[in-house]
Coordinates of C-alpha atoms in Angstrom, one line a residue:
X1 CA 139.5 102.8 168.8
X2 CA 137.5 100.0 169.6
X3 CA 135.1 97.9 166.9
X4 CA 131.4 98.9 166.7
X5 CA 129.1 96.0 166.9
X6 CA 125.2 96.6 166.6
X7 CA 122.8 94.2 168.9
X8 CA 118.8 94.7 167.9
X9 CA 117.2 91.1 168.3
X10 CA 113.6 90.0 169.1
X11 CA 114.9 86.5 169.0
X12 CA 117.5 87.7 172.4
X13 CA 118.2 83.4 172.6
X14 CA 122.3 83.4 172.9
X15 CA 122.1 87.2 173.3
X16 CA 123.6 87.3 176.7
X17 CA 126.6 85.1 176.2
X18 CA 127.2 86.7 172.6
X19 CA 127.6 90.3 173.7
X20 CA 129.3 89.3 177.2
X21 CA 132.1 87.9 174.8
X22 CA 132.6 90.4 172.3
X23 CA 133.0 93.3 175.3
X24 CA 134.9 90.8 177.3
X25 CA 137.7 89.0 174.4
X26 CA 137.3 90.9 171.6
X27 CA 137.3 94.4 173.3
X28 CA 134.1 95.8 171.2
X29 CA 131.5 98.7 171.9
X30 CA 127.8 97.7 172.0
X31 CA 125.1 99.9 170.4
X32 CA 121.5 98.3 170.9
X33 CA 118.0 99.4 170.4
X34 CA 115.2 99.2 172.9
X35 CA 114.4 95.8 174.3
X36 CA 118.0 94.9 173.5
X37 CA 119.5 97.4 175.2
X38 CA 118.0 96.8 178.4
X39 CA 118.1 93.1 178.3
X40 CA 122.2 93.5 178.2
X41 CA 121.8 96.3 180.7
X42 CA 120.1 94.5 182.8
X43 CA 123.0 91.7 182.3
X44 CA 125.9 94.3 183.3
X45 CA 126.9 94.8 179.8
X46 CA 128.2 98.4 178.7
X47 CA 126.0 99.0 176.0
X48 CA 125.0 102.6 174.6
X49 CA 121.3 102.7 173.0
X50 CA 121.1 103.9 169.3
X51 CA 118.8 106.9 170.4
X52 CA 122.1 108.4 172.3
X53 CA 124.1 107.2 169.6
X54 CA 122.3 109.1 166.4
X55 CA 120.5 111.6 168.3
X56 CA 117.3 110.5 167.4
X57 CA 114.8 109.5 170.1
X58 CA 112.6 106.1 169.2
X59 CA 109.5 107.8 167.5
X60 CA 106.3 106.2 166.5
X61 CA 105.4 103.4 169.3
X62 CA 108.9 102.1 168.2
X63 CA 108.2 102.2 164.9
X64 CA 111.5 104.3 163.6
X65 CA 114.4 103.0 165.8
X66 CA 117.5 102.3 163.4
X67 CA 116.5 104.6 160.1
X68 CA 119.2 106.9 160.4
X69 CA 122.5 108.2 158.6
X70 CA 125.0 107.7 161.6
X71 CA 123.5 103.6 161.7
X72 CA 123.5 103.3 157.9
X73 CA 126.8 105.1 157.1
X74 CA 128.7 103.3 159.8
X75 CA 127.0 99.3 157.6
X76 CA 127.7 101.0 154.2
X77 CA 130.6 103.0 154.5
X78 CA 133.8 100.7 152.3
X79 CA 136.5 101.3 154.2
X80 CA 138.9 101.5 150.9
X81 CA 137.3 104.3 149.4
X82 CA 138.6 107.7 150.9
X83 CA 135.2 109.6 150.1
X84 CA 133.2 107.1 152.2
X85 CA 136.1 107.5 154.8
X86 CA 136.0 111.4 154.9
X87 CA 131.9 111.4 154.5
X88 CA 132.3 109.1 158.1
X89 CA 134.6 111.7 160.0
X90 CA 132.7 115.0 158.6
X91 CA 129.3 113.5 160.2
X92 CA 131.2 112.2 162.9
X93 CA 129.7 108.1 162.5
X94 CA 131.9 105.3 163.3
X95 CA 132.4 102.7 161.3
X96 CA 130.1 99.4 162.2
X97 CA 132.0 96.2 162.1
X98 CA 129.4 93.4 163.5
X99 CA 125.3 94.1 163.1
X100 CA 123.9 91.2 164.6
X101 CA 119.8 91.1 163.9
X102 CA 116.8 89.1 163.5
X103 CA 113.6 89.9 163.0
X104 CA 109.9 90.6 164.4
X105 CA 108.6 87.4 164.8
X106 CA 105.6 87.7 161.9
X107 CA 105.3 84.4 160.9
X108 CA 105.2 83.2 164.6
X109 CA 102.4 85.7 165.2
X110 CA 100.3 84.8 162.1
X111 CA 100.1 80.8 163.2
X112 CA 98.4 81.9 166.7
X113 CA 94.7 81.0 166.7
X114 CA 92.4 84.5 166.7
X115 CA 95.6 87.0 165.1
X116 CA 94.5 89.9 163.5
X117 CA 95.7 91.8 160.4
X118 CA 96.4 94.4 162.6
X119 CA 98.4 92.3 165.0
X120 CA 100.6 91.1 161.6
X121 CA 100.6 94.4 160.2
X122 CA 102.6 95.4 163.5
X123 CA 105.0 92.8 163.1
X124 CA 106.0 93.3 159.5
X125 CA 109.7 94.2 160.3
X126 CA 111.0 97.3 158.8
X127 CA 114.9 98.5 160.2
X128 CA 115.6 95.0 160.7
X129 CA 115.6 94.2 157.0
X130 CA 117.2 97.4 156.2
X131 CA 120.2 96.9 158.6
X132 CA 120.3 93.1 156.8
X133 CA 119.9 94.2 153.4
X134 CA 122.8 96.9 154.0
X135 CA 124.9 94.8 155.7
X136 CA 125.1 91.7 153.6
X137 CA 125.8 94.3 150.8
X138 CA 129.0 95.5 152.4
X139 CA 130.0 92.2 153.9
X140 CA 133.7 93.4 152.1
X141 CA 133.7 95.7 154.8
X142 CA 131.7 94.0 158.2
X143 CA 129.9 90.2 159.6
X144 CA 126.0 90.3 159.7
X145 CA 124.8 87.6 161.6
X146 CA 120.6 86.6 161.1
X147 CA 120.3 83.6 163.7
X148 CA 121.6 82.6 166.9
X149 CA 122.9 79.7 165.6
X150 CA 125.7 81.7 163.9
X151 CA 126.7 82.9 167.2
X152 CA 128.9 80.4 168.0
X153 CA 130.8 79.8 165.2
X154 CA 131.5 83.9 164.5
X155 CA 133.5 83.7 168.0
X156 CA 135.1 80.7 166.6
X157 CA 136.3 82.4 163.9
X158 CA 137.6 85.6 165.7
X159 CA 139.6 83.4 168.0
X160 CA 141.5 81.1 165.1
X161 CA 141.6 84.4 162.8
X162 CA 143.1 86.9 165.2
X163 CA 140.1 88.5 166.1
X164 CA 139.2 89.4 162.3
X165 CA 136.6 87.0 160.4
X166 CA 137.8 85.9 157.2
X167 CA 136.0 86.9 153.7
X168 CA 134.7 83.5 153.0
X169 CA 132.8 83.6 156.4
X170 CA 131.5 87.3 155.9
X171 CA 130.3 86.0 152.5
X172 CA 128.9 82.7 153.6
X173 CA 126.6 84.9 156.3
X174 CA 125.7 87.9 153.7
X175 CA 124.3 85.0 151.4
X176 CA 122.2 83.7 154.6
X177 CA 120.8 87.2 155.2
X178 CA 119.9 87.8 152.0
X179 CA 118.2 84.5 151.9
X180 CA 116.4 85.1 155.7
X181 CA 115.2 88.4 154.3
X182 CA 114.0 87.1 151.2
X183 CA 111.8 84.5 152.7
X184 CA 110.4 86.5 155.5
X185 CA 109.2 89.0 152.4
X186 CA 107.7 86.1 151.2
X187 CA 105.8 85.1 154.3
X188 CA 104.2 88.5 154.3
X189 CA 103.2 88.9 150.4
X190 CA 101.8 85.5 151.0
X191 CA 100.2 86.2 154.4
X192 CA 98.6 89.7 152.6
X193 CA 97.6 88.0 149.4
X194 CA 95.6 85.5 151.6
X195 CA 94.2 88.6 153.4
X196 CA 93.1 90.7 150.5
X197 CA 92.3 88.2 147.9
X198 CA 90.3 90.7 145.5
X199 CA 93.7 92.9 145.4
X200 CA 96.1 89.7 144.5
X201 CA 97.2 90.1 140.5
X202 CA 97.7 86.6 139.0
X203 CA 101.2 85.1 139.9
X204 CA 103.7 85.6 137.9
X205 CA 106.6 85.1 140.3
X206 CA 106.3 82.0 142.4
X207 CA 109.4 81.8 145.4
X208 CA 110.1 77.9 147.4
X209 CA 111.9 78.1 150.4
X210 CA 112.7 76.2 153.4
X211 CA 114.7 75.6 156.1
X212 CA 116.6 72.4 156.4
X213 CA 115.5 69.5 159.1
X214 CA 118.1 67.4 158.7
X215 CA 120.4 65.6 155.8
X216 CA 119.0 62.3 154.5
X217 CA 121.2 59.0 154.2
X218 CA 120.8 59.8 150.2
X219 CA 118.3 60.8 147.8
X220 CA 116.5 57.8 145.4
X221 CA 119.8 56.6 144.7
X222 CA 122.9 56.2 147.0
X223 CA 125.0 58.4 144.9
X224 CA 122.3 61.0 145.2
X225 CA 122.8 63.9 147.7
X226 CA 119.7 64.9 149.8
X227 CA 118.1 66.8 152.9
X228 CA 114.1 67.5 153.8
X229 CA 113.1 70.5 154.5
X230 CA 110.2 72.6 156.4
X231 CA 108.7 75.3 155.0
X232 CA 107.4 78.4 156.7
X233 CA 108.6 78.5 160.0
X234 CA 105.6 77.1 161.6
X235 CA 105.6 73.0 161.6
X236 CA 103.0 71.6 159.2
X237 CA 102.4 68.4 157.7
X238 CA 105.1 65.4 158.3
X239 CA 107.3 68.0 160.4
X240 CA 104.2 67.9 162.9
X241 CA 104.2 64.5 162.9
X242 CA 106.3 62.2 166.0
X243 CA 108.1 59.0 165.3
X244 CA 107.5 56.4 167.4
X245 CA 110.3 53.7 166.6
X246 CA 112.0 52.7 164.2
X247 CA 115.3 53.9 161.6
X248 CA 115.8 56.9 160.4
X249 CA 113.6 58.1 157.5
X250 CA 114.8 58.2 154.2
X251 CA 114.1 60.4 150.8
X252 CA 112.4 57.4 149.5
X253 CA 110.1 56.8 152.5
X254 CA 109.0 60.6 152.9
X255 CA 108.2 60.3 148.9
X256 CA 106.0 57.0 150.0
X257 CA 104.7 58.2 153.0
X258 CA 102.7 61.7 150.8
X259 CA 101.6 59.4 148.9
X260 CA 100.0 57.4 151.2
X261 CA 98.7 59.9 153.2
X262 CA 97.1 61.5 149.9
X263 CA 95.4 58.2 149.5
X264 CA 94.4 57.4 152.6
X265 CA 92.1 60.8 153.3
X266 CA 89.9 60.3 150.7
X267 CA 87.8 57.5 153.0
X268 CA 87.2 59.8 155.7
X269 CA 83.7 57.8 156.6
X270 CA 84.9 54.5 157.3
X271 CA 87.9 52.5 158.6
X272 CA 90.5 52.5 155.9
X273 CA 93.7 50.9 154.9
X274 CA 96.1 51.4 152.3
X275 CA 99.5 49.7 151.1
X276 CA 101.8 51.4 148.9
X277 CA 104.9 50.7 146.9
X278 CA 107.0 52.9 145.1
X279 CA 104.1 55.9 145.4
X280 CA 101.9 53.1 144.1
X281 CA 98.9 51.6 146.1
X282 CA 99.4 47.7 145.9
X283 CA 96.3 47.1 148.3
X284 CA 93.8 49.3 149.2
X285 CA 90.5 48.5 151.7
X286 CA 87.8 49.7 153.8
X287 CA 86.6 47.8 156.6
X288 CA 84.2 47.7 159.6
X289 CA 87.7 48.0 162.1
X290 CA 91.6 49.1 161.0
X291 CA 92.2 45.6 161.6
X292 CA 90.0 44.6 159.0
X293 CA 90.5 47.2 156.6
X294 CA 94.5 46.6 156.6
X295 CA 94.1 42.5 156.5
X296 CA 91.6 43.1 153.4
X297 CA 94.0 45.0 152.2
X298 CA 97.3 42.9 152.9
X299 CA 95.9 39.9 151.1
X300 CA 94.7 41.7 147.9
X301 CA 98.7 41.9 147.2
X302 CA 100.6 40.0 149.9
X303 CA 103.8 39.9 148.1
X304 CA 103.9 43.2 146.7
X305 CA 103.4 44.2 150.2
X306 CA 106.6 43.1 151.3
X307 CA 108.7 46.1 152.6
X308 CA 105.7 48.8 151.6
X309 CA 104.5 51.6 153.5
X310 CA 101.4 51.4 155.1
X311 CA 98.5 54.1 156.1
X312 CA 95.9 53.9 158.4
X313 CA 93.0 56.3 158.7
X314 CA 92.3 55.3 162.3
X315 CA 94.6 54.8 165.4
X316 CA 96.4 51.7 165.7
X317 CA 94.8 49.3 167.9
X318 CA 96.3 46.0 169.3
X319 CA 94.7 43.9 166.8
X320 CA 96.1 45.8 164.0
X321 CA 99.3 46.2 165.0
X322 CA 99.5 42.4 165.8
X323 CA 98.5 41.9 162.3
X324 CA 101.2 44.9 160.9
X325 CA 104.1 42.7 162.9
X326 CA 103.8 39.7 160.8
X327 CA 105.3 40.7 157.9
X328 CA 107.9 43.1 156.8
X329 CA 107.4 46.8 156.4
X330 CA 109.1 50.2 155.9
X331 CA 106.6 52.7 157.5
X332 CA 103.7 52.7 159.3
X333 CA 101.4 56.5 159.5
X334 CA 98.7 56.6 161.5
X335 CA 96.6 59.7 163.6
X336 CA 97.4 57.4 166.3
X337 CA 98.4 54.4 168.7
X338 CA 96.7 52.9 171.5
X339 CA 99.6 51.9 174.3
X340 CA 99.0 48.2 174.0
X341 CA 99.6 48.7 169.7
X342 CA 103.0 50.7 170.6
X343 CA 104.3 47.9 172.8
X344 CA 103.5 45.1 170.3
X345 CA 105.0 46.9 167.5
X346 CA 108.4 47.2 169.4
X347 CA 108.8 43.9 168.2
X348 CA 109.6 45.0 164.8
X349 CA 112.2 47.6 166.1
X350 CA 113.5 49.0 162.4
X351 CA 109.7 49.7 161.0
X352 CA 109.4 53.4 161.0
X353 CA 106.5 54.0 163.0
X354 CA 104.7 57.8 162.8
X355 CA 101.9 59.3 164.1
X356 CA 100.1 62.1 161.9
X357 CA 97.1 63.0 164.1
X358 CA 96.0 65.6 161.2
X359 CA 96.4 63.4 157.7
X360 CA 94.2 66.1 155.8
X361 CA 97.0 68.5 156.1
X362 CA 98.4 68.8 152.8
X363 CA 99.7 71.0 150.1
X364 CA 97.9 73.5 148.3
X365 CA 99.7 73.2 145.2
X366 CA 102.6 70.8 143.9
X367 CA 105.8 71.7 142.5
X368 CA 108.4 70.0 140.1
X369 CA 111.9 71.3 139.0
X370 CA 112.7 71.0 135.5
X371 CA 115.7 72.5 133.3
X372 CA 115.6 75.9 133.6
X373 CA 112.5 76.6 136.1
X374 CA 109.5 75.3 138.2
X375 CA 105.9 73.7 137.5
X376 CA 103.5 74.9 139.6
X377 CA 99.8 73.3 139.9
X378 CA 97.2 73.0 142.5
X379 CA 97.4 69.6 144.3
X380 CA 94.5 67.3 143.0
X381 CA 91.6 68.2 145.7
X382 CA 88.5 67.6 144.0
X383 CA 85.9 66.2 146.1
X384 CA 84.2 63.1 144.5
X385 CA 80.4 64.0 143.5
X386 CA 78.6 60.8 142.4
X387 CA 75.3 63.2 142.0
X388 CA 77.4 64.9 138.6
X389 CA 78.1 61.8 137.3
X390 CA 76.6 60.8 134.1
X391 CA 75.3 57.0 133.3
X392 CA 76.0 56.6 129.5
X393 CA 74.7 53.3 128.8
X394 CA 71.4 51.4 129.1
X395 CA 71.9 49.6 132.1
X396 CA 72.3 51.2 135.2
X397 CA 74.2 51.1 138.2
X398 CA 72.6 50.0 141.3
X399 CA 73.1 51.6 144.4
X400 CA 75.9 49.2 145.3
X401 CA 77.6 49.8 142.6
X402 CA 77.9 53.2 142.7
X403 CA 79.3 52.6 145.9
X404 CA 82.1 50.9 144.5
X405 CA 82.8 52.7 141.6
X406 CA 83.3 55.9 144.1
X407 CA 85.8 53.7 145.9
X408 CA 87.7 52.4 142.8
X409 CA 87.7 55.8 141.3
X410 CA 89.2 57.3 144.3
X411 CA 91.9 54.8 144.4
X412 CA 92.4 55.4 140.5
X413 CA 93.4 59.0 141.3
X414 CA 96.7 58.2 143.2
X415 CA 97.9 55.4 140.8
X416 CA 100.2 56.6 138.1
X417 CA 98.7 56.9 134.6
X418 CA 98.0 54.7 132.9
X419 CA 95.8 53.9 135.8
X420 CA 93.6 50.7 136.4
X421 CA 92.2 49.7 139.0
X422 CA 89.8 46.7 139.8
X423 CA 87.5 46.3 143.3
X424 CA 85.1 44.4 144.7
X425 CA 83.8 44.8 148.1
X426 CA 85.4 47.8 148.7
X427 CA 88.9 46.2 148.5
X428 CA 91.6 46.8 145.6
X429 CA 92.1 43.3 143.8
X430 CA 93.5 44.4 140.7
X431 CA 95.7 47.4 140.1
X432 CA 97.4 48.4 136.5
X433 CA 100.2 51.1 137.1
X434 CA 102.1 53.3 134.6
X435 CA 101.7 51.6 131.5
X436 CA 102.7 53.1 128.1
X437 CA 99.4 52.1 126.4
X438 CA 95.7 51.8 128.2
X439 CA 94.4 48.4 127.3
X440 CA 97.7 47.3 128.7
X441 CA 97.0 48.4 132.1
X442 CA 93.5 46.4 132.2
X443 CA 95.1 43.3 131.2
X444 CA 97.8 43.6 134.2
X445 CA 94.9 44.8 136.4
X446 CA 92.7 42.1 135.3
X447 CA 95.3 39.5 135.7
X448 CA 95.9 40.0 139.2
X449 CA 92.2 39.8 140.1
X450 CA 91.7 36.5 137.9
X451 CA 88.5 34.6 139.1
X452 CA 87.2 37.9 141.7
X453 CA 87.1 40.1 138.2
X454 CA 83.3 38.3 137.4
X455 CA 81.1 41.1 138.7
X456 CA 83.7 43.4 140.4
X457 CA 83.9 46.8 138.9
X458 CA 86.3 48.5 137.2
X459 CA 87.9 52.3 137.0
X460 CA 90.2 54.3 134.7
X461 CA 91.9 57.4 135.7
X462 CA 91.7 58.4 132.1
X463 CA 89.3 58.3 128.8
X464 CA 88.7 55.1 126.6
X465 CA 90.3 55.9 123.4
X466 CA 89.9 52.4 121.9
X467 CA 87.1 49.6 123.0
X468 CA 89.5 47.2 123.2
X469 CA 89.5 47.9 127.1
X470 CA 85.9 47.5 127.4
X471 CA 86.1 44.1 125.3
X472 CA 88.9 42.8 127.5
X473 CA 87.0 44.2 130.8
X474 CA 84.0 42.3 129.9
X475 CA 85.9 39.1 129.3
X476 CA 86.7 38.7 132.5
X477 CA 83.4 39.6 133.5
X478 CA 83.5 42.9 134.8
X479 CA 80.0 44.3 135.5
X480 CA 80.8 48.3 136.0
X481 CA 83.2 50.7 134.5
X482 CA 83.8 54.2 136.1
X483 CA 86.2 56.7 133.3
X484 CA 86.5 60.6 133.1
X485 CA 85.3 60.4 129.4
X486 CA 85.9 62.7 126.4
X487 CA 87.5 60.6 123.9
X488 CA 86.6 61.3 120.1
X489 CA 85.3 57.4 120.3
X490 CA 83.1 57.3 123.5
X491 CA 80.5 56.6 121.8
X492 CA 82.6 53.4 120.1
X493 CA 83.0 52.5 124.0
X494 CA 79.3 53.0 124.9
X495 CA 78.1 50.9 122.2
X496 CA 80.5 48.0 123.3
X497 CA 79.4 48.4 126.7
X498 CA 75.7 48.3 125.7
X499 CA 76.3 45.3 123.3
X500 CA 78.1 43.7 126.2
X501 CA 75.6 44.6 129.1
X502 CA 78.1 46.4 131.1
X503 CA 77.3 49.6 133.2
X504 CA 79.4 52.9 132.3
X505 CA 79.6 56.0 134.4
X506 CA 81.5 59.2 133.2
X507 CA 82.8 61.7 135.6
X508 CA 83.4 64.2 133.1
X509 CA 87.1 64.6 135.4
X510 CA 90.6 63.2 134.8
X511 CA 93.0 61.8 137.5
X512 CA 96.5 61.2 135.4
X513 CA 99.1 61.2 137.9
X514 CA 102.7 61.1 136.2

């Protein structure tokens, strides 16, 4: 007797070919369901439709197709065990040896514009992930294939296997079912949980998934495996984005690149420039053009800028991307390039150049892996509100200065703690990154800026818990400290700063970034 193969695809990409194949060399029968079944009729492929097979007309607008014994106990049955053998020929079901299936596109129809919950509710896939689930279960016994992609290489493995796939390939696709169901499950609890919001319990199970885009060169290190993924199956974030130029991008650059693009949307209002090293900002400016903002910020640091990654808030224009060819850089983001800009940064043909017309588009929450299990927070969103500062100390900030303590502050909050970080103008002159102890962040900060410290302002991702900082801020003639606050000795700091004639704001919220 011939091998049973089950066809039910809304995906029907490679269907054709697939089915034409197995008929043709491999001598199979063809059951289908609905659209399925009369795209490979409509082909000239012998196919039987699973109503005729089990009986059972479709019922329920298509609702109930494949929920039946003769479709379940041909996937389940083991063909070693006589029971299962003699339940088959009693209730007269063959036994199924292929189920190839994918599933109602629901994540595809919750990423149109104007989709309803009733529209998603209808493409919440139920025999589909029945037929998976049972098939992947008994991959002793049969091949499930969930992609088109798998195509290919199943009727490469018939041919060097005489006709038969091996174990180690059944296995290797009931893992990737069991996987393709598991994350279309968690599309929908995720897609219903944004729907009824007053319903969602507090999580206690938190699922990642993705789908790979391609393999990078390495990870951080060379001896480091690594690949980037998407997740969900609608493109979002840097898998939106389009490369211009330039080499391939590496785990190290993509790291850089979030970072800079974290940075660089805070300045929504005004032309802004940021350089970054190592997930670090090195210079940071705002400006009346991109040209100016990215030359303001180039010289604040112009060795450390040397091979850094650079993001732009505004499209590149000629006069900026003359200015970005004169020295050397990893990666350039921007919402955008003007045709003159694209042709003048061909010169540098190995900067990665790529165009992000959305920047704002970022991730809810943030994830690390540790030993054993996942950290999960919400990414660090808060909107800057000047209005719910508090002024501690006598003196006052002028308008000015406020100005520039929001811009500090908001460059503070993507430096890694122990943060420092010094402006004037608008314009990063002194950063202090990842220190072990606080005071030793404003010294490096303050070094860097030398001479531009007198009367530039000052901000610190976290509190004051000596006033040593404020001493050695004051020295080099800071006028304007901006810190969250909430140390046991704030008030040690305030009096410094009063004694000293220094302006202190708290913002009553921390940035530490580690």
């Amino acid at each position: 007797m011939a091998r049973l193969a089950l066809l039910s695809v809304s995906n029907k990409t490679g269907l054709i070919d697939l089915a034409r194949t197995l008929v043709a060399e491999f001598e199979f029968d063809i059951i289908s369901s609905g659209g399925t079944a009369a795209a490979l009729k409509a082909a000239g492929i012998p196919v039987t439709k699973v109503a005729e097979y089990t009986g059972s007309p479709e019922i329920l607008g298509g609702r109930v197709k494949t929920l039946h014994p003769r479709i379940h106990g041909g996937i389940l049955a083991r063909r070693d065990v006589s029971e299962d053998l003699t339940d088959l020929a009693e209730n007269q079901i063959r036994p199924i040896d292929l189920v190839v299936v994918n599933l109602y596109p629901f994540e595809q129809t919750i990423a149109k514009d104007g989709v309803t919950l009733a529209d998603a509710i209808e493409q919440i896939d139920i025999g589909g992930p029945a037929m998976l689930r049972a098939s992947a279960k008994n991959h002793a016994h049969l091949t499930v294939l969930c992609n088109p992609d798998q195509y290919n290489t199943y009727l490469e493995e018939l041919r060097q296997n005489g006709g038969a796939a091996s174990l180690e390939f059944r296995q290797k696709c009931a893992l990737e079912t069991f996987k393709h169901t598991a994350n279309y499950d968690s599309a929908i609890a995720a897609y219903l949980s944004s729907q009824y919001p007053e319903n969602s319990s507090p999580i206690t199970d938190f699922n990642v998934s993705g789908k790979e885009l391609q393999t990078l060169r390495y990870g951080e290190n060379p001896h480091q495996a690594a690949s980037w993924y998407q997740s969900g199956i609608t493109p979002t974030g840097w898998t939106t984005s389009t490369i211009l130029q330039g080499k391939e991008l590496s785990y190290n650059n993509l790291v850089d690149l979030e970072a800079a693009r974290r940075l660089i949307v805070e300045f929504p209002n005004s032309p802004a420039a940021a350089i970054l090293k190592h997930t670090n900002p090195c210079g940071t400016a705002l400006g009346t053009t991109i040209a100016e903002a990215y030359q303001k910020a180039f010289d604040t640091d112009s060795v450390s800028a040397f091979g850094g990654i650079v993001a732009l808030n505004r499209p590149i224009d000629a006069a900026t991307a003359t200015a970005l060819t004169q020295t050397f850089l990893e990666c350039i983001v921007a919402p955008g390039c003007e045709p003159e800009a694209e042709e003048i940064i061909k010169k540098k043909a190995k900067v990665r150049v790529l165009i992000l017309p959305d920047l704002t588009q970022g991730p809810p929450q943030t994830v690390k892996i540790i030993a054993g299990g996942l950290l999960v927070q919400d990414s660090d969103n808060v909107v800057e509100n000047t209005s719910k500062w508090r002024v501690v100390t006598e003196k006052q900030p002028t308008a000015p200065e406020l100005a520039e303590l929001l811009f500090a502050w908001k460059v503070a909050k993507h430096v890694k703690s122990n943060a420092i970080v010094v402006t004037r103008n608008c314009t990063t002159i002194g950063v202090g990154a990842g220190q072990m102890n606080r005071v030793g962040s404003v010294k490096l900060a303050l070094e860097q800026a030398g001479e531009q410290a007198k009367g530039a302002v000052l901000a610190s991702d976290g509190f004051f818990p000596f006033d040593d900082s404020v001493k050695t801020a004051a020295a080099a003639g800071i006028s304007a400290i901006v810190q969250p606050g909430g140390s046991m000795r704030d008030r040690d700091s305030i009096d410094c700063a009063n004694q000293l004639g220094i302006t202190m704001v708290f913002t009553d919220v921390r940035h530490f970034l580690h």
